[in-house]
Tab-separated table of C-alpha atoms in Angstrom:
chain	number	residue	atom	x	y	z
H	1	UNK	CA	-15.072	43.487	-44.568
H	2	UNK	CA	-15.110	40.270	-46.381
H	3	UNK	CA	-12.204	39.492	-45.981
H	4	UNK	CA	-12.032	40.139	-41.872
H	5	UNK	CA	-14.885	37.795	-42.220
H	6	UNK	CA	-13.034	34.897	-44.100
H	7	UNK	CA	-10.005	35.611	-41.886
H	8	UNK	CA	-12.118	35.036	-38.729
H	9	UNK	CA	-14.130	31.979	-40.277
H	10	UNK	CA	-10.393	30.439	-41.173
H	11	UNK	CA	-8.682	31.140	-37.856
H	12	UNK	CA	-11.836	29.777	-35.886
H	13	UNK	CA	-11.987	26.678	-37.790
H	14	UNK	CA	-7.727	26.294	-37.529
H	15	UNK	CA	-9.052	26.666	-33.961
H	16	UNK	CA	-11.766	23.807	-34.151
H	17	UNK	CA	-9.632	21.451	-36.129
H	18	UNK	CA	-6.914	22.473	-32.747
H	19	UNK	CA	-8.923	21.438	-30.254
H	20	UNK	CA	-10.507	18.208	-32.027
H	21	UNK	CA	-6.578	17.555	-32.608
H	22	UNK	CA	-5.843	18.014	-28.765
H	23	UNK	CA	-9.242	16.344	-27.409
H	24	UNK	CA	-8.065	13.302	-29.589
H	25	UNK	CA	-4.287	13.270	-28.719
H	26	UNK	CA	-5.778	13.503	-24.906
H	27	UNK	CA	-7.845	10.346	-25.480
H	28	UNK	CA	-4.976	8.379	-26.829
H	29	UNK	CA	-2.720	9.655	-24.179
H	30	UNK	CA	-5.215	8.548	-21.619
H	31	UNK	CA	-5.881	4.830	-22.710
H	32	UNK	CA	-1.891	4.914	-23.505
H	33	UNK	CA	-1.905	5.816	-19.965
H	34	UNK	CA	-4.235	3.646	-19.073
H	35	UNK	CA	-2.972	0.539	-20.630
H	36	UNK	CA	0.600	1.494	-19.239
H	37	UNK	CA	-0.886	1.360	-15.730
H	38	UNK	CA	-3.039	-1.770	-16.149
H	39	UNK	CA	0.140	-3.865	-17.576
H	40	UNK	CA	2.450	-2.488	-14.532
H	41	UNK	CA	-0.110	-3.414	-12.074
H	42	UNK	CA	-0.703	-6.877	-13.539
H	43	UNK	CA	2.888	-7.371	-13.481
H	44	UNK	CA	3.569	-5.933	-9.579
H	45	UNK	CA	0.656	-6.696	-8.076
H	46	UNK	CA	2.143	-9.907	-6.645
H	47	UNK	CA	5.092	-8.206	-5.361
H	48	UNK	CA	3.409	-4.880	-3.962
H	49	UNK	CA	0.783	-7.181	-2.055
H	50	UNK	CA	4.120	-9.418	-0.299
H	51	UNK	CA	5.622	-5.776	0.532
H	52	UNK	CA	2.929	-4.709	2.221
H	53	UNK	CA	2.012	-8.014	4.262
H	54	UNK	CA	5.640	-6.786	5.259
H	55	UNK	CA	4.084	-3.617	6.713
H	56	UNK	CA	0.954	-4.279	7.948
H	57	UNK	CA	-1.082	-6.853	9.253
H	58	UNK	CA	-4.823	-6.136	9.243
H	59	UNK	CA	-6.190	-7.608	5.555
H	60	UNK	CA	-8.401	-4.612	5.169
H	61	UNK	CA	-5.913	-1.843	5.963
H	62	UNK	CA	-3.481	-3.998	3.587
H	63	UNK	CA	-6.120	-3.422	0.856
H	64	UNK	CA	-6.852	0.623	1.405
H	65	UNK	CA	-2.424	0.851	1.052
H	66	UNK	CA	-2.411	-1.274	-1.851
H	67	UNK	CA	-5.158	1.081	-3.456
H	68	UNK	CA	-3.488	4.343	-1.952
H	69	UNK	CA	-0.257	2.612	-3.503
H	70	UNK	CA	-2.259	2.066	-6.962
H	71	UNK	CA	-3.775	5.714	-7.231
H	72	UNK	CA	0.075	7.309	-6.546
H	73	UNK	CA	1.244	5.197	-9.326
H	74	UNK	CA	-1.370	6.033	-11.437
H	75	UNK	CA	-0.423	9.985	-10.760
H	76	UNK	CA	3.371	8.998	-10.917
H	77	UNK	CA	3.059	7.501	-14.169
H	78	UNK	CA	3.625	10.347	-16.382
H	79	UNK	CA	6.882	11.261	-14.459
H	80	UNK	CA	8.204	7.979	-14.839
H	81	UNK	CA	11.793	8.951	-17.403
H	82	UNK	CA	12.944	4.949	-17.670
H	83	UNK	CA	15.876	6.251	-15.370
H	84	UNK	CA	15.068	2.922	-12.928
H	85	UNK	CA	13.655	-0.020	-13.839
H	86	UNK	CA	9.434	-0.374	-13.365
H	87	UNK	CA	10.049	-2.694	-10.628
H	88	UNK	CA	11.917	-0.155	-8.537
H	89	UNK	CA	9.732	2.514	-9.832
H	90	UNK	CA	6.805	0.855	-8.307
H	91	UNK	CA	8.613	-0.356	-4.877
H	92	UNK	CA	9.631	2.964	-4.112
H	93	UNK	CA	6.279	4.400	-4.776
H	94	UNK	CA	5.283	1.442	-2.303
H	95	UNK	CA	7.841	2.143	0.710
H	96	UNK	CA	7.235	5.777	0.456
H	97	UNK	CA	3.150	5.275	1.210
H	98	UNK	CA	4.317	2.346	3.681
H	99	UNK	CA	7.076	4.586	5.674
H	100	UNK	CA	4.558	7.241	6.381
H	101	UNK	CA	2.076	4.055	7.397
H	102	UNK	CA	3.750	2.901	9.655
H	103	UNK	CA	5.575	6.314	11.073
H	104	UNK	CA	1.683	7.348	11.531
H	105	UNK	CA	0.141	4.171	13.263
H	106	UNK	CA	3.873	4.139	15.596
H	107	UNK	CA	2.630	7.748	16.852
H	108	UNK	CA	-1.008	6.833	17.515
H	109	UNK	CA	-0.606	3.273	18.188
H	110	UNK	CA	1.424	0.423	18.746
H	111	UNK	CA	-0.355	-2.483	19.061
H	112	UNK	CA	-0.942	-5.734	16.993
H	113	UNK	CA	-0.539	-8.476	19.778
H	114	UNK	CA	-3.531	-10.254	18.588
H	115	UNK	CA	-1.138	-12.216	16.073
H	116	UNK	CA	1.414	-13.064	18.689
H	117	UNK	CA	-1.809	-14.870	20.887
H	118	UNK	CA	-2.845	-16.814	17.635
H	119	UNK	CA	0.462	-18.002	17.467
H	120	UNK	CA	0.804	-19.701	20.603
H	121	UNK	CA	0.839	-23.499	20.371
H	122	UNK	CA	1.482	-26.291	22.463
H	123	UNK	CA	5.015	-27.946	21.921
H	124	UNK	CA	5.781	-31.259	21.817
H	125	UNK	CA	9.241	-33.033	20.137
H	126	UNK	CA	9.383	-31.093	17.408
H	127	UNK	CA	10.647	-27.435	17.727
H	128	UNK	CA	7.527	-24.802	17.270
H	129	UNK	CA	8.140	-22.938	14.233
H	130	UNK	CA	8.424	-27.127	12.605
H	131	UNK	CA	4.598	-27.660	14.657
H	132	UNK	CA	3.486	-24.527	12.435
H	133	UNK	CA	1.972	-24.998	9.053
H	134	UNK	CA	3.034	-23.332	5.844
H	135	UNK	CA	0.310	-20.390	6.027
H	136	UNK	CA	1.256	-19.924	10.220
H	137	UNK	CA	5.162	-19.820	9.902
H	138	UNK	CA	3.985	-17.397	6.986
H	139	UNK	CA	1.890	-15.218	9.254
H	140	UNK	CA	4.717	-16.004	12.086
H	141	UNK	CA	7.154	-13.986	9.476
H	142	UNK	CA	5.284	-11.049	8.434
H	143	UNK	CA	4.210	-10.246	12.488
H	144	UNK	CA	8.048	-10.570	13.195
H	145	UNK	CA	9.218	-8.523	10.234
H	146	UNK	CA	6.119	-6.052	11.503
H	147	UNK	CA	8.120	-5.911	14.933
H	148	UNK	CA	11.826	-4.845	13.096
H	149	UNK	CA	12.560	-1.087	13.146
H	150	UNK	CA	11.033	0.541	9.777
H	151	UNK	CA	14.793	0.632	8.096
H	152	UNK	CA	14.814	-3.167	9.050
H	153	UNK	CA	11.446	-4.127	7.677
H	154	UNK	CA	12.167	-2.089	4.103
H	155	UNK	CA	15.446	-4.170	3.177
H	156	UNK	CA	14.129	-7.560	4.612
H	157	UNK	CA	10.382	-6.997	2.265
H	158	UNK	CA	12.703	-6.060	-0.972
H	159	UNK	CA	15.106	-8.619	-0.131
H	160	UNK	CA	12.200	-10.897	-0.024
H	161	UNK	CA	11.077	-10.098	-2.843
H	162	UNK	CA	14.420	-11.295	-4.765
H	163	UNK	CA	15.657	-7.523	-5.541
H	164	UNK	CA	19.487	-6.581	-5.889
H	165	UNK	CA	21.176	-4.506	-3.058
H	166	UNK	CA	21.053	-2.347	-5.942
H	167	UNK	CA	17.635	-1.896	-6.595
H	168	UNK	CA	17.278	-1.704	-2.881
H	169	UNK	CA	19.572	0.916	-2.991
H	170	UNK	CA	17.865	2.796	-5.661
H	171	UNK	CA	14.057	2.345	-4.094
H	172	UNK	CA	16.132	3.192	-0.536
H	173	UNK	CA	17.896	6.096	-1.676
H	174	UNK	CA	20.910	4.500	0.122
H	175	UNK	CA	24.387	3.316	-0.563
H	176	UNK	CA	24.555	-0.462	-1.529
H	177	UNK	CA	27.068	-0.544	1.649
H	178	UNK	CA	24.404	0.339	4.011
H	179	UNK	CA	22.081	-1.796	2.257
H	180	UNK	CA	24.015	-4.476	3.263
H	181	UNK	CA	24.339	-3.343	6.744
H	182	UNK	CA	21.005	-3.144	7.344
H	183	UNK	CA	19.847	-6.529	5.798
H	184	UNK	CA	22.495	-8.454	8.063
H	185	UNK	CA	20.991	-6.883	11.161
H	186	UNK	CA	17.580	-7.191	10.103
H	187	UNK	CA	18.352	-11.084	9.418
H	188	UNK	CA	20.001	-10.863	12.628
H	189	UNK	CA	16.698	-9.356	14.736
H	190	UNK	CA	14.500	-11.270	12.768
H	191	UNK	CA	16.052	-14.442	13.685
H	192	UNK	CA	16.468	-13.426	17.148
H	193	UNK	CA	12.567	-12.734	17.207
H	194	UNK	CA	11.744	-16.186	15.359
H	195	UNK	CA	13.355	-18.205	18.365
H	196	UNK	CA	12.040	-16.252	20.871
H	197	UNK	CA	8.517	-17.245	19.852
């Protein structure tokens, strides 16, 4: 009987020492974790913020994606194998949440014309888009890229942001071919949309 009692005392404190073992490995993983996703966020924040001016242009709907794109991160973050760099990691975390953006406002609403009536100015010698300041021919941008079809907007915001046709490709899912393809008619309509304003 003794010894069913030592047994039991033994296994339940092998079974203590377990669990303070786990608990502690959990909190390490966690501010590992959390440290991990603080430094990649530091890092893209400038980046994921230009991608989704890209997308949308309402400031406050900008900041509920870029914390929708934060908390998928966050829950991607354990999957994440080094396979891709972090940069493409995080943009195609980013295009995913911004493709089903904009596929969801196209099918309830397409609208936006209050930027094109800000944009209206008075010309005089110099061509418009010169008459605009920095911050306006910046605004004038994003509401044109806004107007490109969705496959448009994605190559012309990463190609923006200085990546590769390869990284494009990767965050895509494409061939570096079509990348290519579709940043030369996205320059194309984007130009095309520039002028015509």
């Amino acid at each position: 009987m003794l010894e069913f009692i030592a047994d039991s005392q033994v296994n339940r404190f092998n079974a203590l020492a377990r669990n303070r073992q786990t608990k502690n490995n959990n909190k390490e993983g966690l501010l590992s974790h959390k440290q991990q996703f603080t430094e990649w966020m530091v890092e893209h924040e400038k980046m994921l913020k230009h991608i989704i001016i890209g997308f949308e242009a309402k400031p406050a709907i900008q900041e509920e994606l870029f914390q929708d794109i934060a908390l998928n991160i966050w829950q991607a973050l354990p999957r994440f194998k080094g396979q891709a760099s972090v940069k493409t990691f995080v943009a195609r975390i980013a295009h995913n949440i911004l493709a089903t953006h904009v596929a969801k406002a196209v099918r309830t609403v397409k609208a936006d014309s209050d930027i094109d009536e800000q944009h209206d100015i008075a010309t005089s010698d110099a061509t418009p888009y010169q008459q605009l300041s920095k911050a306006q021919r910046q605004q004038r941008l994003s509401a044109a890229i806004r107007e490109l079809k969705l496959e448009q907007q994605q190559v012309i915001t990463l190609a923006l942001e200085g990546m590769s046709y390869q990284e494009m490709a990767e965050i895509l899912n494409i061939t570096t071919n079509l990348v290519g393809v579709r940043l030369q008619r996205a320059k194309a309509s984007l130009m095309k949309r520039l002028e015509a304003k």
